[in-house]
CSV table of C-alpha atoms in Angstrom, one decimal:
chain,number,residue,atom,x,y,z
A,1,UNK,CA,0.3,-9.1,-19.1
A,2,UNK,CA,0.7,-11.6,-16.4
A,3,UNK,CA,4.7,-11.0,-14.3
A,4,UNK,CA,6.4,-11.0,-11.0
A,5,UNK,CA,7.5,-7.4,-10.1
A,6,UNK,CA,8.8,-7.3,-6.8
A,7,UNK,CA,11.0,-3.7,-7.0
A,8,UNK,CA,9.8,-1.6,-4.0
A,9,UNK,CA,8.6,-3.6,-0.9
A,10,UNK,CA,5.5,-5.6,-0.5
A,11,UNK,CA,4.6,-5.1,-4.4
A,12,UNK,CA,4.0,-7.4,-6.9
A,13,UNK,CA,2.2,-7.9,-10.0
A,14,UNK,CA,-0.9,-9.5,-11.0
A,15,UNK,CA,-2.6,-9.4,-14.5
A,16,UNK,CA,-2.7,-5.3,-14.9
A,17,UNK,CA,-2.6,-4.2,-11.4
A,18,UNK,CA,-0.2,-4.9,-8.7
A,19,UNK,CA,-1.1,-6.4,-5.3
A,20,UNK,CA,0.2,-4.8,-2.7
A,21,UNK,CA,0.6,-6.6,1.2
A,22,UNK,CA,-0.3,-3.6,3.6
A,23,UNK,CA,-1.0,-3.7,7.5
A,24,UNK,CA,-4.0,-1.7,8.0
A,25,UNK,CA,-2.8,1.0,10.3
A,26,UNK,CA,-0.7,1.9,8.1
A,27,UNK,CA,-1.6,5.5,6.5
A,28,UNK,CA,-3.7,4.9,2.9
A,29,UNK,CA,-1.2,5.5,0.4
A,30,UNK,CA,-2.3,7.2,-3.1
A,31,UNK,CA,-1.2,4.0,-4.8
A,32,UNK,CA,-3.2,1.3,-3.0
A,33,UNK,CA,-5.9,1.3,-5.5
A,34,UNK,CA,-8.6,-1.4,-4.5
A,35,UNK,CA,-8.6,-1.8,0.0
A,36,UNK,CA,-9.2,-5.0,0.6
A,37,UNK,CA,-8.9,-6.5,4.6
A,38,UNK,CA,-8.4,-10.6,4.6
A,39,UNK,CA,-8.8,-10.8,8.3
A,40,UNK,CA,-11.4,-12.7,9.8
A,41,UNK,CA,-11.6,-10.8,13.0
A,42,UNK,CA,-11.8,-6.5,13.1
A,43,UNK,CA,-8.8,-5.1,13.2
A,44,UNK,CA,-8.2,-3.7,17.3
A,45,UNK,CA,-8.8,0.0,17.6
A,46,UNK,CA,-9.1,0.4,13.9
A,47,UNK,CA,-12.4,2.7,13.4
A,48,UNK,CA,-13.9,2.0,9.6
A,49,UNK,CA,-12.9,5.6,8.5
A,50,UNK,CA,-9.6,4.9,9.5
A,51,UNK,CA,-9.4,1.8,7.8
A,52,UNK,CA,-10.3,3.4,4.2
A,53,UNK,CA,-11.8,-0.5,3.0
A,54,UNK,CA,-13.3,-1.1,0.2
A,55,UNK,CA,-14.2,-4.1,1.1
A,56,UNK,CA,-14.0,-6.7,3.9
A,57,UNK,CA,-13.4,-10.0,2.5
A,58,UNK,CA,-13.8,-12.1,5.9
A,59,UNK,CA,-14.3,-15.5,3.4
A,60,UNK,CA,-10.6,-15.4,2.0
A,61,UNK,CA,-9.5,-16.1,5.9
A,62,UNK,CA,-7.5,-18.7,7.1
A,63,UNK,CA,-10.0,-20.9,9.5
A,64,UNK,CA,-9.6,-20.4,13.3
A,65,UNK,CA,-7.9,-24.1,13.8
A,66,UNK,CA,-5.5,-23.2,11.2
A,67,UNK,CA,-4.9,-19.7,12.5
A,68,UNK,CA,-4.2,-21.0,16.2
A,69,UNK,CA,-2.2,-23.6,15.0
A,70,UNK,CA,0.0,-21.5,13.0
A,71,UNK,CA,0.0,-18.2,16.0
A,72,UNK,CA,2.2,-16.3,13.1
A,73,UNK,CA,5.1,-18.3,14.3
A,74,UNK,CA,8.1,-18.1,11.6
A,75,UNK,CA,8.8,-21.5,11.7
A,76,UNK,CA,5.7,-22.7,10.9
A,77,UNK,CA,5.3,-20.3,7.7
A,78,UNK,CA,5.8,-22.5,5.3
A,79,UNK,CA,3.7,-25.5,6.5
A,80,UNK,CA,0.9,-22.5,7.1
A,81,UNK,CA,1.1,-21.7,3.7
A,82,UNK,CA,0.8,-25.0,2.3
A,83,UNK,CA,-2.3,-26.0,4.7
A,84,UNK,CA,-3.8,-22.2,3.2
A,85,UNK,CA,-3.5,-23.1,0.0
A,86,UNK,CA,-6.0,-26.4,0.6
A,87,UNK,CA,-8.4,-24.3,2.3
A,88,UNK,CA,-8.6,-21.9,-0.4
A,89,UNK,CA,-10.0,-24.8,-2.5
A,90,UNK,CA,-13.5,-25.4,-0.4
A,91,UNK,CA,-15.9,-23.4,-2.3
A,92,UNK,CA,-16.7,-20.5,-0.1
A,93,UNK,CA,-12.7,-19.5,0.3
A,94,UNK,CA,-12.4,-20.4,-3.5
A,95,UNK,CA,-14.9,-17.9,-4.8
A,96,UNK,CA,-13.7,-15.4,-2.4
A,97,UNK,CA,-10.1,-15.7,-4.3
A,98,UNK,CA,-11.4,-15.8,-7.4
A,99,UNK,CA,-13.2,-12.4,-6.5
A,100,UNK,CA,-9.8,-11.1,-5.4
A,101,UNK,CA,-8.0,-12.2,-8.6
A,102,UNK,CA,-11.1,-10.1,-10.5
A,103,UNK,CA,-10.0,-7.1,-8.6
A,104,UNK,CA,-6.2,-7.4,-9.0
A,105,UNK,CA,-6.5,-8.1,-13.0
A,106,UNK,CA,-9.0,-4.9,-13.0
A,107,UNK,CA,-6.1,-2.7,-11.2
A,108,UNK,CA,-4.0,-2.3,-7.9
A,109,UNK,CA,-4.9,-3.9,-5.3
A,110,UNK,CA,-4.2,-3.5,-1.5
A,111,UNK,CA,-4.3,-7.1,0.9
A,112,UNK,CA,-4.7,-5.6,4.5
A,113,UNK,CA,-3.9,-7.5,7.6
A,114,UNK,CA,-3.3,-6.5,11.3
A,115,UNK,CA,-0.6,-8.7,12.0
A,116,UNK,CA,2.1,-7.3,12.9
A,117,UNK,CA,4.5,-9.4,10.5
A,118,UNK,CA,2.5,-8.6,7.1
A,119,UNK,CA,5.3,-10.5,5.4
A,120,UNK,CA,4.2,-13.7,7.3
A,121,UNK,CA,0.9,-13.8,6.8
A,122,UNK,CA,-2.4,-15.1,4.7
A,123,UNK,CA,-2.0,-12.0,3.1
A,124,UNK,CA,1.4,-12.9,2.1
A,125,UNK,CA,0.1,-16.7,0.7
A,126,UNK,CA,-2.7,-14.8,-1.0
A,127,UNK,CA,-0.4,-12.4,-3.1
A,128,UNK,CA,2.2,-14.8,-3.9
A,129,UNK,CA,-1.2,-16.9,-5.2
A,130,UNK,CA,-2.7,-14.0,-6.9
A,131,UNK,CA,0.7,-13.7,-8.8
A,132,UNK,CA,1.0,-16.7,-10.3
A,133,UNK,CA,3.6,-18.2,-7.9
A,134,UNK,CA,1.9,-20.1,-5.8
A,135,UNK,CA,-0.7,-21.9,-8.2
């Protein structure tokens, strides 16, 4: 079953499970199955019990040039996105997805950023990807 379920904020489906766009200080919900972060850098006072990961997946991250360029500015979202998207065709950020679309067609799945505008963000490019819209 591959559809686009967008009913309750930030979730969507992909394959089985649904991805979920989360920031990370948010409180763990019973829901989120899989915890993935897709930040380059540690999250700023986030200790690793806090974070409840299950994984770190620093690979999927957009590159520091495109991150600086882009400084989460809503403008620029769109052209962000688009200049994602090519990165997440050189091989190490490719596998990295692929990994990620594993774990969303296995079950829920949980994309964790520390930005403060989740809805903005790589995360955002990588669920609308990982549901089929953005292929």
């Amino acid at each position: 079953m591959r559809g686009t379920a967008a009913g309750v904020k930030g979730h969507i489906m992909a394959g089985d499970g649904r991805v979920q766009v989360r920031r990370v200080y948010e409180e763990p919900a019973g829901d989120d199955g899989t915890r993935v972060l897709v930040d380059r850098i540690w999250p700023r006072g986030m200790t690793k019990e806090r974070a409840h990961l299950d994984e770190w997946c620093k690979e999927i991250a957009p590159s520091t040039e495109l991150r600086t360029w882009y400084h989460h500015d809503p403008d620029l979202f769109a052209e962000f996105g688009r200049r994602y998207r090519e990165e997440l065709t050189e091989p190490e950020r490719a596998a990295a997805l692929a990994h990620l679309r594993e774990l969303a067609e296995g079950g829920a799945l949980t994309l964790l950023t520390a930005t403060k505008q989740a809805e903005i963000s790589e995360a955002a490019v990588l669920a609308e990807l990982l549901r089929g819209d953005g292929d």
